[in-house]
Coordinates of N, CA and C in Angstrom, one line a residue:
Chain A
E1 N -30.9 -4.7 2.3 CA -29.7 -4.6 1.0 C -28.3 -5.1 2.2
A2 N -27.7 -6.2 2.0 CA -26.5 -6.7 2.9 C -24.8 -5.4 2.4
G3 N -25.1 -4.9 1.6 CA -24.1 -3.9 1.8 C -23.3 -4.6 0.7
V4 N -21.7 -4.5 1.1 CA -20.6 -4.8 0.4 C -20.4 -6.3 1.2
V5 N -20.5 -7.5 0.9 CA -19.6 -8.6 1.3 C -18.6 -9.3 1.7
Q6 N -17.7 -9.4 2.6 CA -16.2 -10.0 2.3 C -16.2 -11.1 2.9
S7 N -15.5 -12.2 2.4 CA -15.3 -13.1 3.2 C -13.7 -13.5 2.9
P8 N -13.1 -14.1 4.0 CA -13.5 -14.6 5.0 C -13.4 -13.3 6.2
R9 N -14.0 -12.8 7.3 CA -13.6 -11.5 7.9 C -12.2 -11.7 8.5
Y10 N -11.6 -12.6 8.9 CA -10.4 -13.1 9.7 C -9.8 -14.3 9.0
K11 N -8.0 -14.4 8.8 CA -7.7 -15.1 8.0 C -6.3 -15.1 8.9
I12 N -6.2 -16.5 9.4 CA -4.6 -16.5 9.7 C -3.7 -17.6 9.1
I13 N -2.5 -17.2 8.7 CA -1.9 -18.2 7.7 C -0.6 -18.4 8.1
E14 N 0.5 -19.1 7.8 CA 2.3 -18.9 8.2 C 2.3 -18.3 6.7
K15 N 3.6 -17.7 6.8 CA 4.1 -16.9 5.8 C 4.4 -18.2 4.6
K16 N 4.6 -17.4 3.4 CA 4.5 -18.2 2.3 C 3.8 -19.1 1.7
Q17 N 2.6 -19.2 2.5 CA 1.2 -19.6 2.2 C 0.1 -18.7 1.2
P18 N -0.6 -19.2 0.4 CA -1.2 -18.3 -0.6 C -2.5 -18.4 0.2
V19 N -3.0 -17.1 -0.2 CA -4.5 -16.8 0.4 C -5.2 -15.7 -0.5
A20 N -6.2 -15.7 -0.3 CA -7.6 -15.3 -1.0 C -8.5 -14.4 -0.3
F21 N -9.2 -13.5 -1.0 CA -10.2 -12.8 0.0 C -10.9 -12.6 -1.2
W22 N -12.4 -12.6 -1.0 CA -13.2 -12.4 -2.0 C -14.4 -11.3 -1.6
C23 N -14.7 -10.9 -2.6 CA -15.7 -9.5 -2.3 C -17.2 -9.5 -2.8
N24 N -18.2 -9.3 -2.7 CA -19.7 -9.1 -3.5 C -19.9 -7.8 -3.3
P25 N -19.9 -6.8 -4.4 CA -20.4 -5.4 -4.4 C -21.4 -5.1 -4.4
I26 N -22.1 -4.3 -3.7 CA -23.2 -3.8 -3.8 C -23.8 -3.9 -5.2
S27 N -25.6 -4.7 -5.3 CA -25.7 -5.0 -6.7 C -26.3 -3.7 -7.6
G28 N -25.3 -3.8 -8.8 CA -25.5 -2.3 -9.3 C -24.5 -1.8 -9.6
H29 N -23.3 -1.9 -8.7 CA -22.0 -1.0 -8.4 C -21.6 -1.6 -9.7
N30 N -21.1 -0.7 -10.6 CA -19.9 -1.1 -11.5 C -18.7 -1.3 -11.0
T31 N -18.3 -0.1 -10.4 CA -16.9 0.0 -9.8 C -16.7 -0.2 -8.7
L32 N -15.5 -1.2 -8.3 CA -15.2 -1.9 -7.3 C -13.7 -1.7 -6.8
Y33 N -13.4 -1.4 -5.6 CA -12.1 -1.1 -4.8 C -11.4 -2.1 -4.3
W34 N -10.6 -2.6 -3.7 CA -9.7 -3.0 -3.1 C -8.7 -1.9 -2.7
Y35 N -8.6 -2.2 -1.0 CA -7.6 -1.1 -0.3 C -7.1 -2.2 1.0
L36 N -5.9 -1.7 0.8 CA -4.9 -2.2 1.9 C -5.2 -1.4 3.5
Q37 N -5.2 -2.1 4.7 CA -5.1 -0.6 5.8 C -4.3 -1.6 6.8
N38 N -3.1 -0.9 6.7 CA -2.1 -1.4 7.8 C -2.6 -0.8 8.5
L39 N -2.4 -1.3 10.2 CA -2.4 -1.0 11.9 C -1.9 0.8 11.1
G40 N -2.9 1.4 12.1 CA -2.6 2.9 12.4 C -2.3 3.5 11.1
Q41 N -3.3 3.6 10.3 CA -2.6 4.1 8.9 C -4.3 3.4 7.9
G42 N -4.4 4.8 7.2 CA -5.6 5.1 6.4 C -5.7 3.7 5.5
P43 N -6.7 3.8 4.9 CA -6.8 2.6 3.7 C -6.1 3.2 2.5
E44 N -5.2 2.4 1.9 CA -4.6 2.7 0.6 C -4.8 1.8 -0.5
L45 N -5.1 2.5 -1.7 CA -6.0 2.0 -2.8 C -4.9 0.9 -3.4
L46 N -5.3 -0.3 -3.7 CA -4.6 -1.4 -4.4 C -4.8 -1.6 -5.9
I47 N -6.4 -1.4 -6.4 CA -6.5 -2.0 -7.5 C -8.1 -1.3 -7.7
R48 N -8.7 -0.6 -8.8 CA -10.0 -0.4 -8.8 C -10.4 -1.1 -10.4
Y49 N -11.4 -1.5 -10.5 CA -12.3 -2.0 -11.1 C -13.2 -1.2 -11.6
E50 N -13.4 -1.0 -13.1 CA -14.8 -0.7 -14.0 C -15.5 -1.6 -14.8
N51 N -16.6 -2.5 -14.0 CA -17.0 -3.9 -14.7 C -15.8 -4.7 -14.2
E52 N -15.3 -5.2 -15.5 CA -14.4 -6.6 -15.3 C -13.1 -6.1 -15.8
E53 N -12.9 -4.7 -16.1 CA -11.3 -4.1 -16.5 C -10.7 -3.5 -15.0
A54 N -9.9 -3.8 -15.1 CA -8.7 -3.4 -14.0 C -8.2 -2.1 -14.5
V55 N -8.8 -0.9 -14.5 CA -8.5 0.2 -14.9 C -7.4 1.1 -14.3
D56 N -6.8 0.8 -12.9 CA -6.2 1.4 -12.0 C -5.6 0.2 -11.2
D57 N -4.7 -0.6 -11.5 CA -3.6 -1.5 -10.6 C -2.2 -0.8 -10.6
S58 N -2.3 0.4 -10.5 CA -0.5 1.2 -10.3 C -0.2 1.0 -9.1
Q59 N -0.7 0.3 -7.8 CA -0.2 0.1 -6.9 C -0.2 -1.5 -6.2
L60 N -1.0 -2.2 -7.1 CA -1.1 -3.5 -6.6 C 0.9 -4.2 -6.9
P61 N 1.4 -4.8 -5.6 CA 2.5 -5.4 -6.0 C 2.1 -6.1 -7.0
K62 N 2.6 -6.4 -8.1 CA 2.2 -7.3 -9.0 C 3.0 -9.0 -8.9
D63 N 4.3 -8.7 -8.1 CA 4.9 -9.8 -7.7 C 4.4 -10.9 -6.9
R64 N 3.3 -10.9 -6.1 CA 2.6 -11.6 -5.2 C 1.3 -11.6 -5.4
F65 N 0.8 -10.3 -5.4 CA -0.4 -10.0 -5.4 C -1.4 -10.5 -7.0
S66 N -2.6 -11.1 -6.9 CA -3.3 -10.7 -8.3 C -4.7 -10.5 -8.0
A67 N -5.5 -10.2 -8.8 CA -6.9 -10.3 -8.3 C -7.5 -10.3 -9.5
E68 N -9.1 -10.5 -9.4 CA -9.8 -11.0 -10.9 C -11.2 -10.2 -10.8
R69 N -11.7 -9.7 -11.7 CA -13.5 -9.6 -11.6 C -14.1 -10.1 -12.4
L70 N -14.2 -11.5 -12.9 CA -14.5 -12.2 -14.3 C -15.2 -11.4 -14.9
K71 N -16.5 -11.5 -14.4 CA -18.0 -11.5 -14.8 C -18.4 -9.9 -14.4
G72 N -17.5 -9.1 -13.8 CA -17.8 -7.6 -13.5 C -18.9 -7.9 -12.2
V73 N -18.7 -9.0 -11.4 CA -19.5 -8.9 -10.2 C -18.5 -9.1 -8.8
D74 N -18.2 -10.2 -8.3 CA -17.9 -10.2 -7.2 C -16.2 -10.3 -7.9
S75 N -15.5 -10.0 -6.7 CA -14.0 -10.2 -7.3 C -13.3 -11.2 -6.0
T76 N -11.8 -11.2 -6.6 CA -11.1 -12.2 -5.6 C -9.6 -11.5 -5.8
L77 N -9.0 -11.3 -4.6 CA -7.7 -10.7 -4.5 C -7.1 -11.8 -3.6
K78 N -6.0 -12.1 -4.5 CA -5.0 -13.1 -3.9 C -3.4 -12.8 -3.5
I79 N -3.1 -13.3 -2.9 CA -1.4 -13.0 -2.0 C -0.8 -14.6 -2.2
Q80 N 0.3 -14.4 -3.1 CA 1.1 -15.7 -3.3 C 2.5 -15.5 -3.9
P81 N 2.9 -16.0 -2.6 CA 2.8 -16.5 -1.3 C 3.0 -15.0 0.0
A82 N 2.4 -15.7 0.6 CA 2.7 -14.4 1.5 C 3.7 -14.1 2.7
E83 N 3.5 -12.6 3.0 CA 4.8 -12.2 3.8 C 4.5 -11.7 5.2
L84 N 5.1 -11.6 6.1 CA 5.1 -11.2 7.3 C 4.5 -10.0 7.5
G85 N 4.9 -8.6 6.4 CA 4.3 -7.6 6.4 C 2.6 -7.4 5.4
D86 N 2.4 -8.3 5.4 CA 1.3 -8.3 4.6 C -0.1 -8.6 5.7
S87 N 0.4 -8.7 7.0 CA -0.6 -9.0 7.9 C -1.4 -7.6 8.1
A88 N -2.5 -7.0 7.4 CA -3.3 -5.8 7.7 C -4.7 -6.3 7.6
V89 N -5.4 -5.2 7.4 CA -6.9 -5.4 6.8 C -6.9 -5.2 5.5
Y90 N -7.7 -5.8 4.5 CA -8.2 -5.5 3.5 C -9.7 -5.4 3.2
L91 N -9.8 -4.0 2.5 CA -10.6 -3.7 2.1 C -11.7 -3.9 1.3
C92 N -12.6 -4.0 0.9 CA -13.3 -4.0 -0.6 C -14.4 -2.8 -0.2
A93 N -14.7 -2.4 -1.7 CA -15.6 -1.2 -1.6 C -16.3 -1.3 -3.0
S94 N -17.3 -0.5 -3.2 CA -17.9 -0.4 -4.9 C -18.6 1.1 -4.1
S95 N -18.6 1.2 -5.9 CA -19.7 2.6 -6.0 C -20.5 2.5 -7.4
P96 N -21.4 3.5 -7.4 CA -21.7 3.5 -8.7 C -20.9 4.0 -10.0
R97 N -21.2 3.9 -11.1 CA -20.1 4.4 -12.2 C -19.7 6.0 -11.9
D98 N -18.8 6.3 -11.8 CA -18.3 7.7 -11.7 C -18.5 8.3 -13.2
G99 N -18.9 9.7 -12.7 CA -18.8 10.7 -13.6 C -17.9 11.5 -13.8
P100 N -17.5 12.3 -14.6 CA -16.3 13.3 -15.0 C -16.3 14.5 -14.0
S101 N -17.1 14.7 -13.6 CA -17.8 15.8 -12.5 C -18.3 15.5 -11.7
S102 N -18.3 14.4 -11.0 CA -19.5 14.3 -9.8 C -18.7 13.1 -8.9
Y103 N -18.7 12.8 -7.8 CA -18.3 12.0 -7.4 C -19.7 11.0 -7.0
N104 N -19.3 9.6 -7.2 CA -20.4 8.8 -6.2 C -19.7 8.3 -5.1
E105 N -20.2 7.9 -3.9 CA -19.8 7.4 -2.5 C -19.6 6.1 -3.0
Q106 N -18.4 6.0 -1.8 CA -17.7 4.7 -2.1 C -18.6 3.7 -1.0
F107 N -19.3 3.0 -0.7 CA -19.3 2.0 0.1 C -18.3 0.8 0.3
F108 N -18.0 1.1 1.7 CA -17.4 -0.3 2.1 C -17.6 -1.6 2.7
G109 N -17.1 -2.5 2.7 CA -17.3 -3.9 3.0 C -16.7 -3.8 4.4
P110 N -17.0 -5.1 5.6 CA -16.5 -5.1 6.7 C -15.0 -5.3 6.8
G111 N -14.2 -5.7 5.9 CA -12.6 -6.2 5.8 C -12.7 -7.4 6.3
T112 N -11.5 -7.9 5.7 CA -10.7 -8.8 5.8 C -9.5 -9.1 6.6
R113 N -9.5 -9.3 7.9 CA -8.1 -9.0 8.8 C -7.0 -10.2 8.6
L114 N -6.4 -9.9 7.6 CA -5.3 -10.9 7.7 C -3.8 -11.1 8.9
T115 N -3.8 -12.4 9.1 CA -2.5 -12.4 10.2 C -1.9 -13.6 9.4
V116 N -0.2 -12.7 9.3 CA 0.6 -13.8 8.8 C 1.6 -14.6 9.9
L117 N 1.5 -15.3 10.1 CA 2.8 -15.8 11.3 C 4.1 -16.6 10.9
Chain B
A1 N 2.8 15.1 -5.6 CA 2.0 13.9 -5.0 C 0.9 14.3 -4.2
Q2 N 0.0 14.0 -4.1 CA -1.0 14.1 -3.0 C -0.9 13.7 -1.8
R3 N -1.2 14.7 -0.8 CA -1.4 13.8 0.8 C -2.4 14.5 1.8
V4 N -2.7 14.0 2.6 CA -3.6 14.3 3.8 C -2.9 14.0 4.9
T5 N -2.7 14.8 6.1 CA -2.5 14.9 7.0 C -3.0 15.0 8.5
Q6 N -3.6 14.2 8.9 CA -4.2 14.2 10.4 C -3.4 14.1 11.4
P7 N -3.1 15.3 12.0 CA -1.8 15.4 13.3 C -2.0 14.5 14.5
E8 N -3.6 14.6 15.0 CA -3.7 14.2 16.1 C -4.3 12.6 16.0
K9 N -3.5 11.5 16.5 CA -4.1 10.3 16.3 C -5.0 10.0 17.3
L10 N -5.2 10.6 18.4 CA -6.0 10.5 19.6 C -6.8 11.6 20.1
L11 N -7.9 12.0 20.3 CA -8.7 13.0 20.4 C -9.3 13.2 21.8
S12 N -9.5 13.4 22.7 CA -10.5 12.9 24.0 C -11.1 14.6 24.5
V13 N -12.1 14.4 24.4 CA -13.2 15.4 25.1 C -14.3 15.1 25.8
F14 N -14.8 16.4 26.4 CA -15.9 15.8 27.6 C -17.1 16.0 26.6
K15 N -18.1 15.2 26.8 CA -19.1 15.3 26.3 C -19.8 16.7 26.6
G16 N -20.1 17.4 25.5 CA -21.0 18.7 25.5 C -19.8 19.7 25.2
A17 N -18.4 18.9 25.5 CA -17.3 20.3 24.6 C -17.5 20.2 23.1
P18 N -16.7 21.2 22.7 CA -16.5 21.3 21.3 C -15.4 20.5 20.8
V19 N -15.8 20.0 19.6 CA -14.7 19.3 19.1 C -14.0 19.8 17.8
E20 N -13.0 19.8 17.3 CA -12.4 20.0 16.2 C -11.0 19.1 15.8
L21 N -11.7 18.0 14.9 CA -10.6 17.1 14.0 C -9.9 18.0 12.8
K22 N -8.6 18.1 13.0 CA -8.0 18.6 12.1 C -7.3 17.7 11.0
C23 N -7.5 18.4 9.7 CA -7.2 17.6 8.4 C -6.4 18.9 7.7
N24 N -5.3 18.7 7.5 CA -4.5 19.6 6.2 C -4.3 18.3 5.3
Y25 N -4.4 19.4 4.1 CA -3.9 18.1 2.6 C -3.0 19.3 1.9
S26 N -2.0 18.5 0.8 CA -0.8 18.9 0.2 C -1.5 18.6 -1.3
Y27 N -2.1 19.4 -2.5 CA -2.5 18.7 -3.2 C -2.0 20.1 -4.2
S28 N -2.0 20.4 -5.7 CA -1.6 21.1 -6.5 C -2.5 21.4 -7.5
G29 N -3.6 20.4 -7.6 CA -5.0 20.4 -8.4 C -5.7 21.2 -7.8
S30 N -7.1 20.4 -8.0 CA -8.5 21.6 -7.4 C -9.0 19.7 -6.6
P31 N -9.0 20.2 -5.4 CA -9.3 18.7 -4.7 C -10.9 18.9 -4.0
E32 N -11.6 17.5 -4.2 CA -12.6 17.4 -3.5 C -12.2 16.7 -1.9
L33 N -12.6 17.0 -0.8 CA -12.3 16.3 0.1 C -13.4 16.0 1.0
F34 N -13.2 14.6 1.8 CA -14.3 14.4 2.8 C -13.8 13.7 3.9
W35 N -14.9 13.6 4.8 CA -14.7 12.8 5.9 C -15.6 11.4 6.0
Y36 N -14.4 10.3 6.5 CA -15.1 9.3 6.5 C -15.3 8.8 8.3
V37 N -16.0 8.1 9.0 CA -15.9 7.9 10.0 C -16.1 6.1 9.9
Q38 N -15.6 5.4 11.4 CA -16.1 4.1 11.5 C -16.0 3.8 13.1
Y39 N -16.9 3.6 13.3 CA -17.5 3.6 14.6 C -17.3 1.7 15.3
S40 N -17.4 1.8 16.2 CA -16.9 0.7 17.2 C -17.7 -0.5 16.2
R41 N -16.8 -1.6 15.4 CA -17.5 -2.4 15.4 C -18.0 -2.5 13.9
Q42 N -18.2 -1.4 13.2 CA -19.0 -0.8 12.0 C -18.1 -0.5 11.0
R43 N -18.6 -0.8 9.6 CA -17.5 -1.0 8.7 C -17.2 0.8 8.7
L44 N -16.5 1.0 7.5 CA -15.8 2.8 7.0 C -17.4 3.1 5.9
Q45 N -17.9 4.4 6.6 CA -18.7 5.1 5.9 C -18.4 6.6 5.7
L46 N -18.9 7.2 4.8 CA -18.9 8.4 4.3 C -19.8 9.3 5.6
L47 N -19.1 10.4 5.9 CA -19.6 11.5 7.3 C -20.2 12.6 6.2
L48 N -19.1 12.8 5.3 CA -19.3 14.1 4.6 C -18.6 14.7 3.7
R49 N -19.1 15.8 2.8 CA -18.0 16.2 1.7 C -18.3 17.3 1.2
H50 N -17.2 18.1 0.8 CA -17.3 19.2 1.4 C -18.1 20.0 0.0
I51 N -17.8 19.7 -1.1 CA -19.0 20.3 -2.0 C -21.0 20.3 -2.0
S52 N -20.9 19.3 -0.3 CA -22.6 19.0 -0.2 C -22.5 20.3 0.4
R53 N -21.6 20.6 1.2 CA -21.9 21.9 2.3 C -23.3 21.6 3.2
E54 N -23.0 20.1 3.5 CA -24.3 20.1 4.6 C -23.4 19.8 6.0
S55 N -24.4 19.6 6.9 CA -24.5 19.4 8.1 C -24.5 18.0 8.5
I56 N -23.9 16.6 9.0 CA -24.1 15.6 9.2 C -24.3 15.3 10.6
K57 N -25.1 14.8 11.5 CA -24.9 14.3 12.7 C -24.2 15.3 13.4
G58 N -24.7 16.9 13.2 CA -24.1 17.9 13.9 C -22.5 18.2 13.6
F59 N -22.2 17.6 12.6 CA -20.5 17.8 12.3 C -20.8 18.5 11.0
T60 N -19.7 19.8 10.9 CA -19.6 20.5 9.6 C -18.5 20.5 9.3
A61 N -18.0 20.7 7.8 CA -16.5 20.9 7.7 C -16.3 22.0 6.8
D62 N -15.4 22.6 6.6 CA -15.1 23.8 5.6 C -13.4 23.8 4.8
L63 N -13.8 23.5 4.0 CA -13.0 23.9 2.8 C -11.7 25.0 3.0
N64 N -10.9 25.5 3.3 CA -9.7 26.7 3.3 C -9.0 26.2 2.6
K65 N -9.3 26.5 1.1 CA -8.0 26.4 0.4 C -6.5 27.4 0.5
G66 N -6.6 28.7 1.2 CA -5.9 29.1 1.6 C -4.5 28.4 2.7
E67 N -5.1 27.7 3.8 CA -4.4 26.8 4.7 C -4.6 25.5 4.4
T68 N -5.1 25.4 3.1 CA -5.0 24.1 2.7 C -5.6 22.6 4.0
S69 N -6.7 23.7 4.3 CA -7.3 22.4 5.3 C -8.7 22.2 5.2
F70 N -9.3 20.8 6.1 CA -10.8 21.1 6.1 C -10.9 20.3 7.1
H71 N -10.9 20.9 8.5 CA -11.4 20.6 9.8 C -12.7 20.3 9.8
L72 N -12.6 19.3 10.9 CA -14.4 18.7 10.7 C -14.5 19.1 12.5
K73 N -15.5 19.7 12.6 CA -16.0 20.6 13.8 C -17.4 19.7 14.3
K74 N -17.6 20.0 15.7 CA -19.1 19.9 16.1 C -19.1 20.9 17.3
P75 N -20.2 21.5 17.3 CA -20.4 22.2 18.6 C -20.3 21.4 20.0
F76 N -21.0 20.7 20.0 CA -21.5 19.6 21.3 C -21.3 18.7 20.8
A77 N -20.1 17.6 21.9 CA -19.7 16.0 21.4 C -20.7 15.6 22.4
Q78 N -21.3 14.3 21.6 CA -21.8 13.3 22.3 C -21.2 12.2 22.6
E79 N -21.6 11.8 23.7 CA -20.8 9.7 23.4 C -21.1 9.3 22.3
E80 N -21.7 9.1 21.6 CA -22.2 8.5 20.3 C -21.1 8.8 19.0
D81 N -20.6 10.0 19.6 CA -19.7 10.5 18.2 C -18.1 9.9 18.6
S82 N -17.8 8.7 19.5 CA -16.6 8.3 19.8 C -16.4 7.4 18.4
A83 N -15.2 7.3 17.7 CA -14.8 6.7 16.4 C -14.0 6.9 15.9
M84 N -13.4 6.7 15.1 CA -12.2 6.8 14.3 C -12.7 7.6 13.1
Y85 N -11.8 8.7 12.9 CA -12.0 9.5 11.8 C -11.6 9.9 10.7
Y86 N -11.7 9.5 9.7 CA -10.5 9.8 8.2 C -10.9 10.9 7.7
C87 N -9.8 11.5 7.1 CA -10.2 12.9 6.0 C -9.6 12.1 4.7
A88 N -10.1 12.5 3.8 CA -9.4 12.0 2.3 C -9.7 13.0 1.6
L89 N -9.1 12.6 0.4 CA -9.0 13.6 -1.0 C -9.3 13.2 -2.3
K90 N -9.4 13.7 -2.8 CA -9.7 13.2 -4.6 C -9.9 14.3 -5.4
D91 N -8.8 14.5 -6.0 CA -8.8 15.1 -7.5 C -10.2 15.4 -8.0
S92 N -10.3 16.4 -8.1 CA -12.1 16.6 -8.9 C -11.8 16.5 -10.2
G93 N -10.7 16.3 -10.8 CA -10.5 16.1 -12.2 C -11.0 15.2 -13.3
A94 N -11.6 15.3 -14.2 CA -12.1 14.4 -14.8 C -11.6 13.3 -14.9
G95 N -12.4 12.1 -14.9 CA -11.5 10.6 -14.9 C -10.6 10.1 -13.6
S96 N -10.4 11.3 -12.5 CA -9.8 10.7 -11.9 C -10.6 10.2 -10.3
Y97 N -10.3 9.0 -10.0 CA -11.0 8.2 -8.9 C -10.4 7.9 -7.8
Q98 N -9.3 8.1 -7.4 CA -8.4 7.9 -6.2 C -8.7 8.7 -5.0
L99 N -9.2 7.9 -3.9 CA -9.4 8.7 -2.8 C -7.7 8.5 -1.8
T100 N -7.1 9.3 -1.4 CA -6.1 9.3 -0.3 C -6.7 9.5 0.9
F101 N -6.4 8.7 2.0 CA -6.9 8.8 2.9 C -5.7 9.2 4.0
G102 N -6.0 10.1 5.4 CA -5.1 10.3 6.2 C -4.9 9.0 7.2
K103 N -4.0 9.3 8.1 CA -4.3 7.9 9.4 C -5.4 8.0 9.9
G104 N -5.9 9.1 10.0 CA -7.2 8.7 11.2 C -6.5 9.5 12.3
T105 N -7.7 9.7 13.2 CA -8.0 10.3 14.5 C -8.7 9.6 15.1
K106 N -8.5 9.1 16.5 CA -9.5 8.5 17.2 C -10.5 9.6 18.1
L107 N -11.4 9.8 18.3 CA -12.3 10.9 18.9 C -12.7 9.9 19.9
S108 N -12.3 10.4 21.0 CA -13.1 9.5 22.5 C -14.2 10.5 23.3
V109 N -15.2 10.5 23.7 CA -16.2 11.3 24.3 C -16.0 10.5 25.7
I110 N -15.8 11.4 26.6 CA -15.8 11.2 27.9 C -17.2 11.8 28.2
P111 N -17.8 10.7 29.1 CA -19.3 10.9 29.8 C -19.0 12.0 30.8

C-alpha cells in the first residue's frame, strides 16, 4: 500500500503563475483533506471532501484557490494566480468515513513544497 | 474558537533522560486530543489519541481538563525519538471533523 500519494513533491514558480497539486488518497477512503502548512506552523485545514462533495471549504481562500474531486477519488488543488505568501507545504490527507462518535485516523501524504519567487 | 498551544519550539534532552512535550488547549466543548509525529524525511503520522489511553513507543499522554493540558511524556528518551511533534484537537461532537494543530515542538535527543 503506497499510502496517500501527492505530486509533485516540489514546485517552484514565479508569482502570478498558476499551479496545481494532485492527491490520490488511500483506496476506499471517502474523506479527503487539503491542509496548508506554513514554515514553523502546524497544518491548517483548507478544505474537506466527503466523496465528491466539498463539505467544509470555509477556510479556502476562494479568490485564488480552487479544488475539485470529481469522481470522489483523487483530487486537485489549484492556485491562480500564485502570490509570494503562498509559499508553503500543501498536505493531503485521507480517512475512512467519520462516524458521529468515533474518530478515523487521518493518513497524510508527503506534501508538496511550493516556492513562489 | 479552539486553539492549541505548544510553548516550546525546540526541546533538547540527553538519551535516557525523561521527556515532556507540553500541549495546552483552549476549547469550550468536549475535546478529543491527539499527538502527531513527523520523523525526518517521513510523513506526518498519528502517534496517539487520548481516548485510547494507550502507550505508543513508550510515550503516554493524559488529558487534564482542569489544566486544559495534554502533555506527551516518555520516561527514557531514545535517539530515534528525535522528530517534530504536533498536538492536535478535535471537537468530539457529532458531525465535527476539523483538526486544529499546534505549531509543533522539535525534539532532539542527544546521544
